[in-house]
Amino acid sequence: MAQKKIVVANWKMAPDTLKEAKALYLAERKTATGLRRVQTIICPPVIYLHSLSTPYALRPTPALGAQSCFHLKSGAHTGALSAEMMARAGARYVLVGHSERRAEGESSVQVAMQVNAVFDAGATPILCVGERERDEHGFFLKYLEDQLIESLHGVSKKRIGMLIIAYEPLWAISSEQLRPATPKESEQMALYLRKLLASKIGLKAAREALILYGGSVDVKNCEAFLREGGVGGLLVGRASLDAKQFGEILKIAERAPQLH
Ligand code: 13P
């Protein structure tokens, strides 16, 4: 059976209240549950996870995810939250290595530990990678290679084959945006990431790896990324805070062809 397209909503630090979070989740759920070819994952702020998942015995549709986790499993770490806690609160996925977390000082070494912590907790990591900027000499390719390889340090071949990768260049994220990425760029980078992955998990598994595109995805450009971007889904920030827009993106994804 063809792999479903994955559309991930990253709500970041919004909305402000649980009431709004519940309303947004229910509104997005309405569209998501009617789709057969799209798997929707909603990543709210972690404080809302439990309240959103408990009415569905912690296994809601659409699935819930967390936006980050601490790289260690236990201990005296004030303010930190473990992957295990996220999973127990209903997260089946955890974003790791998001550029906004890396900008706060998270290193690729820590990201690799998070990847393993998320798997150990029984959830699936969505590993975010992406260059901060581009240069005409192509140094950003080496930057991305180092980031990916370091973020997978100590992660087994089997696990690498199971995780989701999100290519999200910092310069294309709506809050930072210098210019939007093009579907062609997404396609080239997905191809490049598959080539890098092939050295770790073999050609066949790398070809089938789930790669998402993220960065200023909206109703207007989502179809082109899905059709021409070489990716199996999308990671959506700002547009996922608007149930109507996000619902449209989901419906467009339902109609777009499968990658594999
Ligand atoms: P925007 O869709 O707002 O650019 O955010 C992208 C993002 O960071 C999702 O993780």
mmCIF file of C-alpha atoms and ligand atoms in Angstrom:
data_model
loop_
_atom_site.group_PDB
_atom_site.id
_atom_site.type_symbol
_atom_site.label_atom_id
_atom_site.label_comp_id
_atom_site.label_asym_id
_atom_site.label_seq_id
_atom_site.Cartn_x
_atom_site.Cartn_y
_atom_site.Cartn_z
ATOM 1 C CA MET A 1 0.000 0.000 0.000
ATOM 2 C CA ALA A 2 1.244 3.485 -0.831
ATOM 3 C CA GLN A 3 2.596 5.522 2.051
ATOM 4 C CA LYS A 4 0.114 8.145 3.226
ATOM 5 C CA LYS A 5 1.204 11.732 2.893
ATOM 6 C CA ILE A 6 2.125 13.228 6.242
ATOM 7 C CA VAL A 7 1.038 16.735 7.143
ATOM 8 C CA VAL A 8 2.371 18.020 10.443
ATOM 9 C CA ALA A 9 0.987 21.094 12.208
ATOM 10 C CA ASN A 10 3.564 22.820 14.389
ATOM 11 C CA TRP A 11 1.590 25.291 16.482
ATOM 12 C CA LYS A 12 4.792 26.568 18.136
ATOM 13 C CA MET A 13 4.018 28.794 21.169
ATOM 14 C CA ALA A 14 0.303 29.239 20.417
ATOM 15 C CA PRO A 15 -2.571 29.490 21.137
ATOM 16 C CA ASP A 16 -2.555 31.241 24.513
ATOM 17 C CA THR A 17 -5.284 29.234 26.227
ATOM 18 C CA LEU A 18 -6.366 25.609 26.549
ATOM 19 C CA LYS A 19 -9.851 26.600 25.442
ATOM 20 C CA GLU A 20 -8.500 27.932 22.153
ATOM 21 C CA ALA A 21 -6.256 24.888 21.741
ATOM 22 C CA LYS A 22 -9.233 22.552 22.147
ATOM 23 C CA ALA A 23 -11.303 24.523 19.650
ATOM 24 C CA LEU A 24 -8.458 24.548 17.107
ATOM 25 C CA TYR A 25 -7.787 20.832 17.540
ATOM 26 C CA LEU A 26 -11.466 19.959 17.099
ATOM 27 C CA ALA A 27 -11.777 22.168 14.021
ATOM 28 C CA GLU A 28 -8.695 20.610 12.400
ATOM 29 C CA ARG A 29 -9.811 17.155 13.462
ATOM 30 C CA LYS A 30 -13.053 17.601 11.554
ATOM 31 C CA THR A 31 -11.208 17.799 8.223
ATOM 32 C CA ALA A 32 -8.400 15.390 9.102
ATOM 33 C CA THR A 33 -10.613 12.450 10.084
ATOM 34 C CA GLY A 34 -12.378 12.463 6.710
ATOM 35 C CA LEU A 35 -9.166 11.898 4.740
ATOM 36 C CA ARG A 36 -7.869 8.500 3.673
ATOM 37 C CA ARG A 37 -4.598 9.388 1.991
ATOM 38 C CA VAL A 38 -3.214 11.859 4.504
ATOM 39 C CA GLN A 39 -1.929 11.272 7.983
ATOM 40 C CA THR A 40 -2.228 14.441 10.043
ATOM 41 C CA ILE A 41 -0.052 15.059 13.089
ATOM 42 C CA ILE A 42 -0.754 18.022 15.344
ATOM 43 C CA CYS A 43 1.990 19.342 17.617
ATOM 44 C CA PRO A 44 0.511 21.723 20.201
ATOM 45 C CA PRO A 45 2.451 23.298 23.059
ATOM 46 C CA VAL A 46 3.216 20.433 25.412
ATOM 47 C CA ILE A 47 1.093 21.817 28.239
ATOM 48 C CA TYR A 48 -2.057 21.095 26.183
ATOM 49 C CA LEU A 49 -1.109 17.566 25.116
ATOM 50 C CA HIS A 50 -2.726 15.674 27.937
ATOM 51 C CA SER A 51 -6.005 17.583 27.820
ATOM 52 C CA LEU A 52 -6.245 17.075 24.057
ATOM 53 C CA SER A 53 -5.451 13.362 24.137
ATOM 54 C CA THR A 54 -7.356 12.086 27.191
ATOM 55 C CA PRO A 55 -10.851 12.260 25.641
ATOM 56 C CA TYR A 56 -9.489 9.750 23.103
ATOM 57 C CA ALA A 57 -7.751 7.437 25.584
ATOM 58 C CA LEU A 58 -4.403 9.000 24.613
ATOM 59 C CA ARG A 59 -4.717 7.762 20.973
ATOM 60 C CA PRO A 60 -6.550 10.552 19.185
ATOM 61 C CA THR A 61 -6.986 10.960 15.452
ATOM 62 C CA PRO A 62 -5.328 13.035 14.210
ATOM 63 C CA ALA A 63 -2.262 11.951 16.135
ATOM 64 C CA LEU A 64 -0.611 14.366 18.499
ATOM 65 C CA GLY A 65 3.042 15.226 18.660
ATOM 66 C CA ALA A 66 5.343 17.263 20.877
ATOM 67 C CA GLN A 67 7.566 20.065 19.610
ATOM 68 C CA SER A 68 10.727 19.083 21.454
ATOM 69 C CA CYS A 69 12.006 17.047 24.386
ATOM 70 C CA PHE A 70 15.021 16.980 26.656
ATOM 71 C CA HIS A 71 17.862 14.726 25.544
ATOM 72 C CA LEU A 72 18.189 12.908 28.884
ATOM 73 C CA LYS A 73 15.658 10.504 30.301
ATOM 74 C CA SER A 74 15.689 11.438 33.972
ATOM 75 C CA GLY A 75 17.539 13.326 36.654
ATOM 76 C CA ALA A 76 17.689 16.766 38.219
ATOM 77 C CA HIS A 77 17.031 19.008 35.218
ATOM 78 C CA THR A 78 14.843 21.918 36.211
ATOM 79 C CA GLY A 79 12.292 22.849 33.595
ATOM 80 C CA ALA A 80 13.090 19.897 31.331
ATOM 81 C CA LEU A 81 10.547 17.414 29.986
ATOM 82 C CA SER A 82 11.466 13.922 28.846
ATOM 83 C CA ALA A 83 10.338 12.084 25.736
ATOM 84 C CA GLU A 84 8.745 9.498 28.024
ATOM 85 C CA MET A 85 6.587 12.219 29.623
ATOM 86 C CA MET A 86 5.511 13.406 26.180
ATOM 87 C CA ALA A 87 4.578 9.888 25.122
ATOM 88 C CA ARG A 88 2.618 9.318 28.332
ATOM 89 C CA ALA A 89 0.732 12.557 27.676
ATOM 90 C CA GLY A 90 -0.360 11.234 24.283
ATOM 91 C CA ALA A 91 2.425 12.268 21.889
ATOM 92 C CA ARG A 92 3.106 9.653 19.236
ATOM 93 C CA TYR A 93 5.602 11.903 17.493
ATOM 94 C CA VAL A 94 8.197 14.399 18.721
ATOM 95 C CA LEU A 95 9.851 17.107 16.630
ATOM 96 C CA VAL A 96 13.553 17.158 17.368
ATOM 97 C CA GLY A 97 16.233 19.549 16.181
ATOM 98 C CA HIS A 98 13.847 22.262 15.049
ATOM 99 C CA SER A 99 15.871 25.293 13.959
ATOM 100 C CA GLU A 100 14.145 27.415 16.597
ATOM 101 C CA ARG A 101 15.410 24.988 19.281
ATOM 102 C CA ARG A 102 18.856 24.800 17.708
ATOM 103 C CA ALA A 103 18.920 28.625 17.797
ATOM 104 C CA GLU A 104 18.325 28.368 21.567
ATOM 105 C CA GLY A 105 21.533 26.365 21.845
ATOM 106 C CA GLU A 106 20.566 22.731 21.257
ATOM 107 C CA SER A 107 23.449 20.938 19.591
ATOM 108 C CA SER A 108 23.303 18.135 17.061
ATOM 109 C CA VAL A 109 24.851 15.855 19.701
ATOM 110 C CA GLN A 110 21.853 16.543 21.952
ATOM 111 C CA VAL A 111 19.487 16.144 18.998
ATOM 112 C CA ALA A 112 20.908 12.663 18.334
ATOM 113 C CA MET A 113 20.265 11.768 21.978
ATOM 114 C CA GLN A 114 16.713 13.103 21.634
ATOM 115 C CA VAL A 115 16.160 10.893 18.592
ATOM 116 C CA ASN A 116 17.063 7.822 20.640
ATOM 117 C CA ALA A 117 15.075 9.035 23.662
ATOM 118 C CA VAL A 118 11.955 9.438 21.526
ATOM 119 C CA PHE A 119 12.321 5.933 20.081
ATOM 120 C CA ASP A 120 12.955 4.516 23.569
ATOM 121 C CA ALA A 121 9.695 6.157 24.685
ATOM 122 C CA GLY A 122 7.825 4.337 21.915
ATOM 123 C CA ALA A 123 7.196 7.450 19.793
ATOM 124 C CA THR A 124 8.539 8.487 16.380
ATOM 125 C CA PRO A 125 10.985 11.376 16.022
ATOM 126 C CA ILE A 126 10.547 13.949 13.290
ATOM 127 C CA LEU A 127 14.118 15.119 12.816
ATOM 128 C CA CYS A 128 14.335 18.679 11.512
ATOM 129 C CA VAL A 129 17.379 19.699 9.522
ATOM 130 C CA GLY A 130 18.107 22.712 7.374
ATOM 131 C CA GLU A 131 20.766 25.245 6.606
ATOM 132 C CA ARG A 132 20.676 28.727 8.111
ATOM 133 C CA GLU A 133 21.585 30.410 4.856
ATOM 134 C CA ARG A 134 22.703 29.649 1.338
ATOM 135 C CA ASP A 135 25.933 30.625 -0.325
ATOM 136 C CA GLU A 136 26.925 30.513 -3.962
ATOM 137 C CA HIS A 137 29.849 28.138 -3.315
ATOM 138 C CA GLY A 138 27.583 25.409 -1.977
ATOM 139 C CA PHE A 139 29.097 25.338 1.530
ATOM 140 C CA PHE A 140 25.558 24.974 2.853
ATOM 141 C CA LEU A 141 25.543 21.436 1.482
ATOM 142 C CA LYS A 142 28.426 20.482 3.745
ATOM 143 C CA TYR A 143 26.712 22.259 6.641
ATOM 144 C CA LEU A 144 23.593 20.179 6.067
ATOM 145 C CA GLU A 145 25.595 16.976 5.735
ATOM 146 C CA ASP A 146 27.387 17.607 9.035
ATOM 147 C CA GLN A 147 24.121 18.528 10.742
ATOM 148 C CA LEU A 148 22.372 15.382 9.538
ATOM 149 C CA ILE A 149 25.237 13.005 10.308
ATOM 150 C CA GLU A 150 25.826 14.509 13.782
ATOM 151 C CA SER A 151 22.092 14.475 14.518
ATOM 152 C CA LEU A 152 22.087 10.734 13.795
ATOM 153 C CA HIS A 153 25.219 9.886 15.775
ATOM 154 C CA GLY A 154 24.644 6.692 17.746
ATOM 155 C CA VAL A 155 21.248 6.092 16.150
ATOM 156 C CA SER A 156 20.938 2.551 14.786
ATOM 157 C CA LYS A 157 20.416 1.815 11.115
ATOM 158 C CA LYS A 158 17.015 0.329 11.910
ATOM 159 C CA ARG A 159 15.925 3.482 13.724
ATOM 160 C CA ILE A 160 17.211 5.785 10.986
ATOM 161 C CA GLY A 161 15.021 3.839 8.585
ATOM 162 C CA MET A 162 11.994 4.469 10.796
ATOM 163 C CA LEU A 163 12.265 8.164 11.566
ATOM 164 C CA ILE A 164 10.762 11.066 9.647
ATOM 165 C CA ILE A 165 13.039 13.822 8.378
ATOM 166 C CA ALA A 166 11.820 17.366 7.856
ATOM 167 C CA TYR A 167 13.905 19.572 5.585
ATOM 168 C CA GLU A 168 13.254 23.048 6.846
ATOM 169 C CA PRO A 169 15.735 25.748 5.800
ATOM 170 C CA LEU A 170 15.828 28.511 8.374
ATOM 171 C CA TRP A 171 15.774 31.217 5.713
ATOM 172 C CA ALA A 172 12.398 30.005 4.437
ATOM 173 C CA ILE A 173 10.549 29.886 7.769
ATOM 174 C CA SER A 174 7.848 32.554 7.857
ATOM 175 C CA SER A 175 9.220 34.376 10.899
ATOM 176 C CA GLU A 176 12.706 34.681 9.334
ATOM 177 C CA GLN A 177 11.873 34.588 5.707
ATOM 178 C CA LEU A 178 14.369 36.008 3.264
ATOM 179 C CA ARG A 179 12.516 34.421 0.384
ATOM 180 C CA PRO A 180 10.287 31.380 -0.007
ATOM 181 C CA ALA A 181 11.939 28.128 -1.018
ATOM 182 C CA THR A 182 10.885 26.714 -4.362
ATOM 183 C CA PRO A 183 9.578 23.198 -4.991
ATOM 184 C CA LYS A 184 12.689 22.661 -7.147
ATOM 185 C CA GLU A 185 14.933 23.484 -4.181
ATOM 186 C CA SER A 186 12.907 21.137 -2.012
ATOM 187 C CA GLU A 187 13.302 18.392 -4.612
ATOM 188 C CA GLN A 188 17.061 18.920 -4.875
ATOM 189 C CA MET A 189 17.508 18.890 -1.120
ATOM 190 C CA ALA A 190 15.291 15.836 -0.635
ATOM 191 C CA LEU A 191 17.436 14.070 -3.218
ATOM 192 C CA TYR A 192 20.596 15.205 -1.459
ATOM 193 C CA LEU A 193 19.292 14.018 1.924
ATOM 194 C CA ARG A 194 18.417 10.635 0.410
ATOM 195 C CA LYS A 195 21.964 10.390 -0.951
ATOM 196 C CA LEU A 196 23.373 11.123 2.513
ATOM 197 C CA LEU A 197 20.976 8.644 4.086
ATOM 198 C CA ALA A 198 21.955 5.974 1.569
ATOM 199 C CA SER A 199 25.439 5.822 3.071
ATOM 200 C CA LYS A 200 23.840 4.982 6.418
ATOM 201 C CA ILE A 201 20.890 2.763 5.551
ATOM 202 C CA GLY A 202 21.376 1.686 1.939
ATOM 203 C CA LEU A 203 19.908 2.905 -1.296
ATOM 204 C CA LYS A 204 16.507 1.206 -1.123
ATOM 205 C CA ALA A 205 15.678 2.387 2.403
ATOM 206 C CA ALA A 206 16.968 5.893 1.594
ATOM 207 C CA ARG A 207 14.751 6.065 -1.459
ATOM 208 C CA GLU A 208 11.746 5.156 0.683
ATOM 209 C CA ALA A 209 12.657 7.432 3.619
ATOM 210 C CA LEU A 210 9.956 9.825 4.681
ATOM 211 C CA ILE A 211 11.084 13.379 4.064
ATOM 212 C CA LEU A 212 8.871 16.422 4.632
ATOM 213 C CA TYR A 213 9.303 20.006 3.471
ATOM 214 C CA GLY A 214 8.739 22.881 5.904
ATOM 215 C CA GLY A 215 9.068 26.656 5.643
ATOM 216 C CA SER A 216 6.245 29.088 4.796
ATOM 217 C CA VAL A 217 3.942 26.345 3.539
ATOM 218 C CA ASP A 218 0.503 27.776 2.772
ATOM 219 C CA VAL A 219 -2.638 27.050 0.781
ATOM 220 C CA LYS A 220 -1.121 28.531 -2.362
ATOM 221 C CA ASN A 221 2.212 26.702 -2.462
ATOM 222 C CA CYS A 222 1.471 23.372 -0.743
ATOM 223 C CA GLU A 223 0.336 21.569 -3.869
ATOM 224 C CA ALA A 224 3.522 22.423 -5.768
ATOM 225 C CA PHE A 225 5.694 21.168 -2.898
ATOM 226 C CA LEU A 226 3.735 17.918 -2.803
ATOM 227 C CA ARG A 227 3.790 17.419 -6.559
ATOM 228 C CA GLU A 228 7.277 18.650 -7.412
ATOM 229 C CA GLY A 229 9.154 18.902 -4.123
ATOM 230 C CA GLY A 230 10.283 15.267 -3.884
ATOM 231 C CA VAL A 231 8.761 14.943 -0.422
ATOM 232 C CA GLY A 232 6.147 12.750 1.218
ATOM 233 C CA GLY A 233 4.540 15.523 3.219
ATOM 234 C CA LEU A 234 4.703 18.937 4.810
ATOM 235 C CA LEU A 235 5.599 20.564 8.111
ATOM 236 C CA VAL A 236 3.346 23.579 8.533
ATOM 237 C CA GLY A 237 3.858 26.395 11.034
ATOM 238 C CA ARG A 238 1.876 29.615 10.804
ATOM 239 C CA ALA A 239 -0.837 28.290 8.460
ATOM 240 C CA SER A 240 -1.618 25.492 10.922
ATOM 241 C CA LEU A 241 -2.960 28.015 13.435
ATOM 242 C CA ASP A 242 -5.836 28.803 11.113
ATOM 243 C CA ALA A 243 -8.189 25.800 10.960
ATOM 244 C CA LYS A 244 -9.682 26.889 7.643
ATOM 245 C CA GLN A 245 -6.310 27.303 5.929
ATOM 246 C CA PHE A 246 -4.906 24.145 7.451
ATOM 247 C CA GLY A 247 -8.037 22.237 6.443
ATOM 248 C CA GLU A 248 -7.540 23.413 2.848
ATOM 249 C CA ILE A 249 -3.919 22.262 2.930
ATOM 250 C CA LEU A 250 -5.064 18.837 4.151
ATOM 251 C CA LYS A 251 -7.647 18.567 1.378
ATOM 252 C CA ILE A 252 -5.087 19.551 -1.257
ATOM 253 C CA ALA A 253 -2.707 16.937 0.165
ATOM 254 C CA GLU A 254 -5.460 14.324 -0.092
ATOM 255 C CA ARG A 255 -5.746 14.992 -3.837
ATOM 256 C CA ALA A 256 -2.007 15.200 -4.555
ATOM 257 C CA PRO A 257 -0.281 12.075 -5.895
ATOM 258 C CA GLN A 258 1.639 9.755 -3.578
ATOM 259 C CA LEU A 259 5.414 10.005 -3.743
ATOM 260 C CA HIS A 260 5.988 6.221 -3.592
HETATM 261 P P1 13P B 1 6.134 28.503 8.970
HETATM 262 O O1 13P B 1 5.223 27.549 8.223
HETATM 263 O O2 13P B 1 5.389 29.513 9.772
HETATM 264 O O3 13P B 1 7.175 29.068 8.072
HETATM 265 O O4 13P B 1 6.914 27.617 10.046
HETATM 266 C C1 13P B 1 7.640 26.561 9.615
HETATM 267 C C2 13P B 1 8.071 25.792 10.793
HETATM 268 O O5 13P B 1 8.984 26.196 11.492
HETATM 269 C C3 13P B 1 7.352 24.554 11.087
HETATM 270 O O6 13P B 1 8.079 23.751 11.944
#
